[in-house]
Short mmCIF file of C-alpha atoms in Angstrom, two decimals:
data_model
loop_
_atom_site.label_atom_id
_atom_site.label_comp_id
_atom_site.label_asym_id
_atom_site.label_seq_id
_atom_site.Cartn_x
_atom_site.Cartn_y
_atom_site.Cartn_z
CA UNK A 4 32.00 127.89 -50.83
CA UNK A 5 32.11 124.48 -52.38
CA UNK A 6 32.87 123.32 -49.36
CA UNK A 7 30.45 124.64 -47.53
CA UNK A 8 27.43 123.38 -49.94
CA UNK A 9 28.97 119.89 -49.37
CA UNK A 10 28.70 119.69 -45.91
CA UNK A 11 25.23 121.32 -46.33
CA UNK A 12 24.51 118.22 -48.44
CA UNK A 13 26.05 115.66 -46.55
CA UNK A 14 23.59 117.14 -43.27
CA UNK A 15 20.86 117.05 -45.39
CA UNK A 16 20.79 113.36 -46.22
CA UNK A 17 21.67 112.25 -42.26
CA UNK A 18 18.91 114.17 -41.56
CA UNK A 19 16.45 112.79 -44.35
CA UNK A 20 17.95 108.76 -43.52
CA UNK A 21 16.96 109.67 -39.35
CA UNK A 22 13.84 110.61 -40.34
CA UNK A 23 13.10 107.85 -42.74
CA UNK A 24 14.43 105.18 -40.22
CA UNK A 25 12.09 106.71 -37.59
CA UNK A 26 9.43 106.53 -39.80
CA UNK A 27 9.81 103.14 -40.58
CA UNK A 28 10.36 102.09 -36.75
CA UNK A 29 7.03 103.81 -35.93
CA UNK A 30 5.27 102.14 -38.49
CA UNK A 31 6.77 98.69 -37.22
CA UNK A 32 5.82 99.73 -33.78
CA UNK A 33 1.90 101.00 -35.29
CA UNK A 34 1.78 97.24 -37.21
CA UNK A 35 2.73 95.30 -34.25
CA UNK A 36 -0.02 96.99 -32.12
CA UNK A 37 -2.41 96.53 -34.65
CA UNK A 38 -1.64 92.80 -34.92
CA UNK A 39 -1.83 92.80 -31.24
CA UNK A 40 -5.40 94.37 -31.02
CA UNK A 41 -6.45 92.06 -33.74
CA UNK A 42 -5.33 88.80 -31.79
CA UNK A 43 -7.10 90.42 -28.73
CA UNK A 44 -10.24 90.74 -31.16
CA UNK A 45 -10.17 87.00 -32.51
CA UNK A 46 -10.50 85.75 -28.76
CA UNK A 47 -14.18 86.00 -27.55
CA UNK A 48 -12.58 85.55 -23.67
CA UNK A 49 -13.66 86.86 -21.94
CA UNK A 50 -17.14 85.42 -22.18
CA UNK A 51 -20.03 86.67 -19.90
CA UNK A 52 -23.39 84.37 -21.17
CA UNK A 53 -26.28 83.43 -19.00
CA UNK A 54 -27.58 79.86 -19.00
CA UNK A 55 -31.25 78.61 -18.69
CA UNK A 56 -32.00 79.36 -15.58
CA UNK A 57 -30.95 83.13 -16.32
CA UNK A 58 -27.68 82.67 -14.24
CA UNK A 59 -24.41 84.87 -15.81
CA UNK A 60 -21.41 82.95 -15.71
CA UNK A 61 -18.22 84.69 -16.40
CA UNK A 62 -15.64 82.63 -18.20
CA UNK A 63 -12.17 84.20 -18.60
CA UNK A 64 -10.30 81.63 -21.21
CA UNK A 65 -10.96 79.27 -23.47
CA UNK A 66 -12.53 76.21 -21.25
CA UNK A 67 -9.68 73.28 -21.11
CA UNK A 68 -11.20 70.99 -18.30
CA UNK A 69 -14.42 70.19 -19.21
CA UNK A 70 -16.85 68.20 -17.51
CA UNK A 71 -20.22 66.46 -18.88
CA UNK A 72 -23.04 65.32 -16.16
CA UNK A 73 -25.34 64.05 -18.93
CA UNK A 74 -25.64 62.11 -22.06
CA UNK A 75 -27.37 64.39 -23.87
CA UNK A 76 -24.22 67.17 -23.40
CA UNK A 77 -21.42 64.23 -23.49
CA UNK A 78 -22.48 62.74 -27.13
CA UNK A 79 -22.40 66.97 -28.48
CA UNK A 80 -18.87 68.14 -26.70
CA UNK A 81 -17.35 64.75 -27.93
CA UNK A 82 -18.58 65.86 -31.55
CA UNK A 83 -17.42 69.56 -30.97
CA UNK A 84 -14.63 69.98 -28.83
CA UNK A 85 -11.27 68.94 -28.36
CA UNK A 86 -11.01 65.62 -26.73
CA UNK A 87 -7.57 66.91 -24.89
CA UNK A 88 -10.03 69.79 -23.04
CA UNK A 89 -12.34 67.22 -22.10
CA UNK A 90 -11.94 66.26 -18.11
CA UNK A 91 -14.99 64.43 -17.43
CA UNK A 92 -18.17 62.63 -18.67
CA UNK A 93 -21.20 61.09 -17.29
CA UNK A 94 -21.30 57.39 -15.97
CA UNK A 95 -23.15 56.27 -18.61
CA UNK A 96 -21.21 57.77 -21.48
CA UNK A 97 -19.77 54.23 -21.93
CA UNK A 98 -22.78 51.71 -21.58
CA UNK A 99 -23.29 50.66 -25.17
CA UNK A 100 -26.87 50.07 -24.58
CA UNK A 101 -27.99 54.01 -24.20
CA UNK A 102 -25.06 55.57 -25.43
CA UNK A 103 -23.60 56.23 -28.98
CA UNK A 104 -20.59 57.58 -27.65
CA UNK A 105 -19.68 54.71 -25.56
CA UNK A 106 -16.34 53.94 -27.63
CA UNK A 107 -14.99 57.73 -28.06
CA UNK A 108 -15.50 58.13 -24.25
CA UNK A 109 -13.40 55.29 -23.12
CA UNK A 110 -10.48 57.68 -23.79
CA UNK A 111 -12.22 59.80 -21.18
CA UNK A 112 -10.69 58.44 -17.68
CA UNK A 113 -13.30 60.09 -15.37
CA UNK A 114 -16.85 59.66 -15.14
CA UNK A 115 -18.56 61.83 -12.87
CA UNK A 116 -22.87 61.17 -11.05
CA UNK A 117 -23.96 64.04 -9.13
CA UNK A 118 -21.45 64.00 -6.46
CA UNK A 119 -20.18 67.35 -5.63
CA UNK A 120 -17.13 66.10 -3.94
CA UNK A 121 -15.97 63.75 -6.56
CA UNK A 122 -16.75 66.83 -9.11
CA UNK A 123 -14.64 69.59 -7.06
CA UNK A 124 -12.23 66.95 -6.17
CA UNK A 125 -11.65 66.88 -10.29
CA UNK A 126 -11.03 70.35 -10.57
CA UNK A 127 -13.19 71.11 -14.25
CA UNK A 128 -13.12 75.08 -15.02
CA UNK A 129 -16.80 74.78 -16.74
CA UNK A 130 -19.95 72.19 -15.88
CA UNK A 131 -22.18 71.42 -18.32
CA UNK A 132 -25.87 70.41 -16.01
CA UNK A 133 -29.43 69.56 -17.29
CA UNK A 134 -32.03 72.19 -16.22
CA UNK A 135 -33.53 69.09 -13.84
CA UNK A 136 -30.54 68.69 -12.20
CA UNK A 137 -30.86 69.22 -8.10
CA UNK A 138 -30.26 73.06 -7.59
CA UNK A 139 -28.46 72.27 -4.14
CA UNK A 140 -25.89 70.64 -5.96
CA UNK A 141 -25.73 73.51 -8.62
CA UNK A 142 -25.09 75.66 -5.21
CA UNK A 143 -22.96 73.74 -4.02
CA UNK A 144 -20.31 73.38 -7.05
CA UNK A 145 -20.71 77.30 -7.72
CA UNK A 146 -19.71 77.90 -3.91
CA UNK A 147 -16.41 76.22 -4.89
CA UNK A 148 -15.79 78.82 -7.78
CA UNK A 149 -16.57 76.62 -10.48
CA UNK A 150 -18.64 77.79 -13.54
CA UNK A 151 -21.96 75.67 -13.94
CA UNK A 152 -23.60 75.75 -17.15
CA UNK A 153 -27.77 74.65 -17.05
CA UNK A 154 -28.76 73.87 -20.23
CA UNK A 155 -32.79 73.36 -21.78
CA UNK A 156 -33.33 69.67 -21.83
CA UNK A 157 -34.13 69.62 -25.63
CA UNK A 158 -37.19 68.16 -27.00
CA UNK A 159 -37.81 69.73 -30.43
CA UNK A 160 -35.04 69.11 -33.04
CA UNK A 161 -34.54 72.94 -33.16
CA UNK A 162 -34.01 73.00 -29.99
CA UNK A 163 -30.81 70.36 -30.08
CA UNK A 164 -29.70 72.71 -32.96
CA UNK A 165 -29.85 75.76 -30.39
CA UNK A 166 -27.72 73.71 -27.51
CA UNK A 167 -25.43 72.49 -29.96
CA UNK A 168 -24.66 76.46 -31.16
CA UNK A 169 -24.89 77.53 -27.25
CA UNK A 170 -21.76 74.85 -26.07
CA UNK A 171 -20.14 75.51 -29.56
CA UNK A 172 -20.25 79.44 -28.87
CA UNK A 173 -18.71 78.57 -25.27
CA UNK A 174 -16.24 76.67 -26.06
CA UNK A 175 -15.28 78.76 -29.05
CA UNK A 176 -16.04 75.74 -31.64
CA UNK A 177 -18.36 77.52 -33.57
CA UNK A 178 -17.47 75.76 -36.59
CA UNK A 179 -17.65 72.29 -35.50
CA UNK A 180 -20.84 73.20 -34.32
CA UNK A 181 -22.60 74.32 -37.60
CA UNK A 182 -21.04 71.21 -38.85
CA UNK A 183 -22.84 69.02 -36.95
CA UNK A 184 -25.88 70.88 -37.14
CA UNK A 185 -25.65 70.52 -41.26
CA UNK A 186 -24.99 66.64 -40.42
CA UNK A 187 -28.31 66.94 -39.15
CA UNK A 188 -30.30 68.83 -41.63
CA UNK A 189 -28.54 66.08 -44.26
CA UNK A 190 -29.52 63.43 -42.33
CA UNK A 191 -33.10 65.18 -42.16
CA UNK A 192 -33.43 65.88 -45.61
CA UNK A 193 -32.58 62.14 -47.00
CA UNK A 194 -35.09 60.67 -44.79
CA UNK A 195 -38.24 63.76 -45.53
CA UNK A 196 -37.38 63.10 -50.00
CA UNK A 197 -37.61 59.07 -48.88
CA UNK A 198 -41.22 59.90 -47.19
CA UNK A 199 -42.90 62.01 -49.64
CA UNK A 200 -45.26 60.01 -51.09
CA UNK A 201 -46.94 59.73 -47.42
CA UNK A 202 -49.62 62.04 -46.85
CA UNK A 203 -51.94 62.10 -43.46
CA UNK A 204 -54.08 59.09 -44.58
CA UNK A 205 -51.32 56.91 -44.94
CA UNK A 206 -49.23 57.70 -41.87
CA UNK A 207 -48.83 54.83 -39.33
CA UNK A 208 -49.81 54.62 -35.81
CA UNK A 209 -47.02 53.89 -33.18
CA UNK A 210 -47.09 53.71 -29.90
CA UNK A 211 -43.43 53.58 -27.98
CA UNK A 212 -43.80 52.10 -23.84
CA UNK A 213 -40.40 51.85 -21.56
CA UNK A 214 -40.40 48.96 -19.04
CA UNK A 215 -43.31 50.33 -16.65
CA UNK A 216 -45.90 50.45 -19.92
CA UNK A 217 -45.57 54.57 -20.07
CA UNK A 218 -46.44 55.76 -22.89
CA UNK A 219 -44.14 58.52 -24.86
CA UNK A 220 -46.70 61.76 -25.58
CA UNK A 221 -46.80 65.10 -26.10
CA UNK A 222 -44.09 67.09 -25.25
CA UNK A 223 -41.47 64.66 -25.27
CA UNK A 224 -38.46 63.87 -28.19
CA UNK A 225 -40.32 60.63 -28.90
CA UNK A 226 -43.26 63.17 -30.20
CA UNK A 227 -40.65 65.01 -32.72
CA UNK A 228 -39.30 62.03 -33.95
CA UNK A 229 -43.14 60.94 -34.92
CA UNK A 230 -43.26 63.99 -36.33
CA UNK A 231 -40.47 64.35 -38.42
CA UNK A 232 -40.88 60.04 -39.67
CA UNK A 233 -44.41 60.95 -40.74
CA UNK A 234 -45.69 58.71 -38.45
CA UNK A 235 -48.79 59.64 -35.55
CA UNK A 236 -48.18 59.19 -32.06
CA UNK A 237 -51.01 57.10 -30.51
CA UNK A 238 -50.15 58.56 -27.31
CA UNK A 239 -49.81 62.19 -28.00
CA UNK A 240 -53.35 61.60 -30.32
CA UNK A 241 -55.21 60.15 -27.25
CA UNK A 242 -54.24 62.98 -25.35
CA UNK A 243 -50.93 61.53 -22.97
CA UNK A 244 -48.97 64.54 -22.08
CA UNK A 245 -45.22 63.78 -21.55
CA UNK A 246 -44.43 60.30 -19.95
CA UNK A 247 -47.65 58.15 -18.64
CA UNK A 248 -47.91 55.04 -17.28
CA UNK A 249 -50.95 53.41 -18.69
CA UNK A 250 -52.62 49.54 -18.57
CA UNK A 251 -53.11 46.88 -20.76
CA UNK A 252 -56.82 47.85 -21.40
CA UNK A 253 -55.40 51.33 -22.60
CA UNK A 254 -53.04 49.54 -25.32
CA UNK A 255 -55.71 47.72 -26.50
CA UNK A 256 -58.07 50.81 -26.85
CA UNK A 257 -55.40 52.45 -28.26
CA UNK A 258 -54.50 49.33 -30.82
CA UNK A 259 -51.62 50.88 -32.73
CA UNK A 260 -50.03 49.33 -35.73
CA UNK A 261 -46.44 49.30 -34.54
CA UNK A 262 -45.67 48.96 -30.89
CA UNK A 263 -42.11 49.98 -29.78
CA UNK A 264 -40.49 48.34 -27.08
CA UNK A 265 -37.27 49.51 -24.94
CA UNK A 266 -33.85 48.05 -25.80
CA UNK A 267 -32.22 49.30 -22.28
CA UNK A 268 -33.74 50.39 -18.76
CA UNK A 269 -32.18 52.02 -15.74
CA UNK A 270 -33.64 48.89 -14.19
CA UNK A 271 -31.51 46.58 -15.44
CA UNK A 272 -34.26 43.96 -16.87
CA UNK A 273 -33.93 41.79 -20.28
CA UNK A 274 -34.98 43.58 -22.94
CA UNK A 275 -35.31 40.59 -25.00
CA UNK A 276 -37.13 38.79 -22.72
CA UNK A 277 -39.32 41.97 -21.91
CA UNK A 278 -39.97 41.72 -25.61
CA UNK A 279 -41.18 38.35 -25.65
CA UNK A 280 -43.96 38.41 -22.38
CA UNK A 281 -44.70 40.92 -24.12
CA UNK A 282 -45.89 39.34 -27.94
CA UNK A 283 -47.21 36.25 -25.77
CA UNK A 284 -49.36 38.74 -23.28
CA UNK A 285 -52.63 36.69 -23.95
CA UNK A 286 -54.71 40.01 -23.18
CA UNK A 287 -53.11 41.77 -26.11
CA UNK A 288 -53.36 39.42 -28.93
CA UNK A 289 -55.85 41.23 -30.66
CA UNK A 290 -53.73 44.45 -31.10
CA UNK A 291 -52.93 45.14 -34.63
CA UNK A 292 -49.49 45.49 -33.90
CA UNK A 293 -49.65 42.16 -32.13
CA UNK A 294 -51.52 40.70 -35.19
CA UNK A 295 -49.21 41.45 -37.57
CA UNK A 296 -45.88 40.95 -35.89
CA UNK A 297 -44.74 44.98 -35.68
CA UNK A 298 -43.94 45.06 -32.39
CA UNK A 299 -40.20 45.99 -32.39
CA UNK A 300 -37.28 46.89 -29.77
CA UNK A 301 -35.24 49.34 -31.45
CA UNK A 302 -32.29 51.09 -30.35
CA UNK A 303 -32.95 53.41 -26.89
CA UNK A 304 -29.53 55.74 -27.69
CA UNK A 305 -31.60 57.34 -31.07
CA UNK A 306 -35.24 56.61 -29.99
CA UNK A 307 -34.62 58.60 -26.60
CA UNK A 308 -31.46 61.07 -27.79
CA UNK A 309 -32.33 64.68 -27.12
CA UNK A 310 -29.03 64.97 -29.07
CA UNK A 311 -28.07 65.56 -32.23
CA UNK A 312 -28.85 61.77 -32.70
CA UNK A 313 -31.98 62.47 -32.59
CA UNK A 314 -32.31 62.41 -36.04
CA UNK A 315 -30.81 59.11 -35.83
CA UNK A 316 -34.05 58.14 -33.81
CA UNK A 317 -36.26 59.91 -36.89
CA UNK A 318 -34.14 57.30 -39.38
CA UNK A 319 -34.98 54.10 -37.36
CA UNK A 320 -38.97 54.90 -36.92
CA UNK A 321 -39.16 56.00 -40.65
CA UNK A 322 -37.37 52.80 -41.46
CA UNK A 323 -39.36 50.49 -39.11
CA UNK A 324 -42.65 52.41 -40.16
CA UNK A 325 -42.03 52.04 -43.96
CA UNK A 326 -39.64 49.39 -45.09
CA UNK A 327 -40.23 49.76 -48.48
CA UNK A 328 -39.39 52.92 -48.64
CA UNK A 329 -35.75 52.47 -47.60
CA UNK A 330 -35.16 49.29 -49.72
#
């Protein structure tokens, strides 16, 4: 009988260690599927988002050849993304004269125009475009299966801050992104506490021409930046929508107290030299800017960004505007 309960006992506790060590294997097995649904979670590939132009682009991983076509996207993705999943920038990415990125991209072999062959020939997996960029082409890279990205050319300062979250989202850099978007809103907020003691009656007049004499008006980055240095736009307050090419006689009815000039043109010509016709321009020596020797060339990679150097631009109009105030 003793006997008997023993074994009983002894088949009791196999049984109760089998069905512990099950237990515990299922729960292992439970845990490891629920870390596996959680890494599938983390990952927001794959990504369906649609671009400017409405167009849904499908990306299935995280985007490790990149390409750039224009400054505006080159100067954010080298501020956001990996430099390693960066394939290709725009030609001018490297002229020191319009860009503010031209050091970090020399570590950026290929520089890419809008030739589709040299493009496919790269092999990127995502293309970031600007929304004027020829839609042929556009056709013509998507043909080849690659995924073409048309972003809103920018020219509010809120709407850099929503391009800047839109790349940052596809690239999965969200973070970076709202880190250089609080770069901006610091940079934003020193300048606005160094202005406050200028109210509408004080503001400046300032008129900003490229190389042809157009004037910078409404609807263009130039405007925001006048905005946001507390400055008026002589241009956008005569009525000039966008970019204008306007005569001397205009300037002169316009008479602004700072003039502007550009520090770099697509035509090649000597800024400085623009600079100084341009002071000894008989027909303008009445102009108050002229007068008082406020005609400046400032630097065309803040005063034309539509990046998040924008604000940059903001800094150097404020400062040129009102000296004083930045002592």
């Amino acid at each position: 009988m003793k006997k008997n309960k023993t074994i009983a006992l002894i088949l009791s506790l196999v049984i109760s260690l089998s069905l512990l060590t099950s237990c515990q294997e299922k729960s292992t097995q439970t845990d490891n599927l629920d870390s596996n649904k959680t890494k599938k979670t983390d990952s927001i590939y794959p990504l369906k988002i649609k671009d400017s132009s409405g167009y849904e682009l499908n990306i299935e991983s995280k985007p490790k050849n990149i390409a750039s076509l224009t400054l505006c996207t080159d100067e954010i993705i080298l501020s956001i993304a990996d430099k390693k999943n960066i394939k290709a920038l725009s030609t001018i990415a490297d002229d020191p004269g319009l860009s503010s990125v031209s050091e970090e991209s020399k570590d950026i072999d290929i520089k890419l125009d809008s030739n589709s062959e040299k493009i496919i020939e790269a092999s990127p997996d995502l293309v970031f475009v600007a929304d004027w960029s020829d839609k042929s082409f556009i056709k013509q890279l998507r043909d080849a299966k690659i995924n073409v990205y048309i972003y809103k050319t920018p020219s509010k300062i809120t709407e850099v801050k929503e391009l800047i979250q839109q790349l940052a989202l596809i690239i999965d850099e969200k973070d970076k992104g709202i880190e250089l978007i609080s770069w901006m809103d610091t940079k934003l907020i020193t300048v606005d506490e160094k202005l406050k003691t200028i109210d509408e009656n004080s503001m400046a007049t300032v008129l900003s021409l490229d190389g042809t004499l157009s004037a910078y008006g409404k609807d263009t980055s130039f405007d925001e930046i006048c905005s946001k240095a507390k400055v008026k736009n002589s241009a956008a307050e005569a009525g000039i929508i966008q970019w204008q090419e306007i005569n001397k006689e205009k300037i002169i009815d316009l008479d602004p107290d700072i003039i502007i000039l550009p520090s770099w043109s697509y035509e090649g010509f000597d800024a400085k030299e623009n600079s100084k016709n341009f002071k000894n321009d008989k027909s303008l020596q009445n102009i108050l800017a002229i007068k008082n020797n406020k005609v400046f060339t400032l630097e065309d990679k803040y005063i034309s960004s539509v990046s998040q150097n924008i604000v940059l631009g903001v800094e150097e109009v404020a400062k040129t505007a009102y000296p004083d105030l930045f002592k």
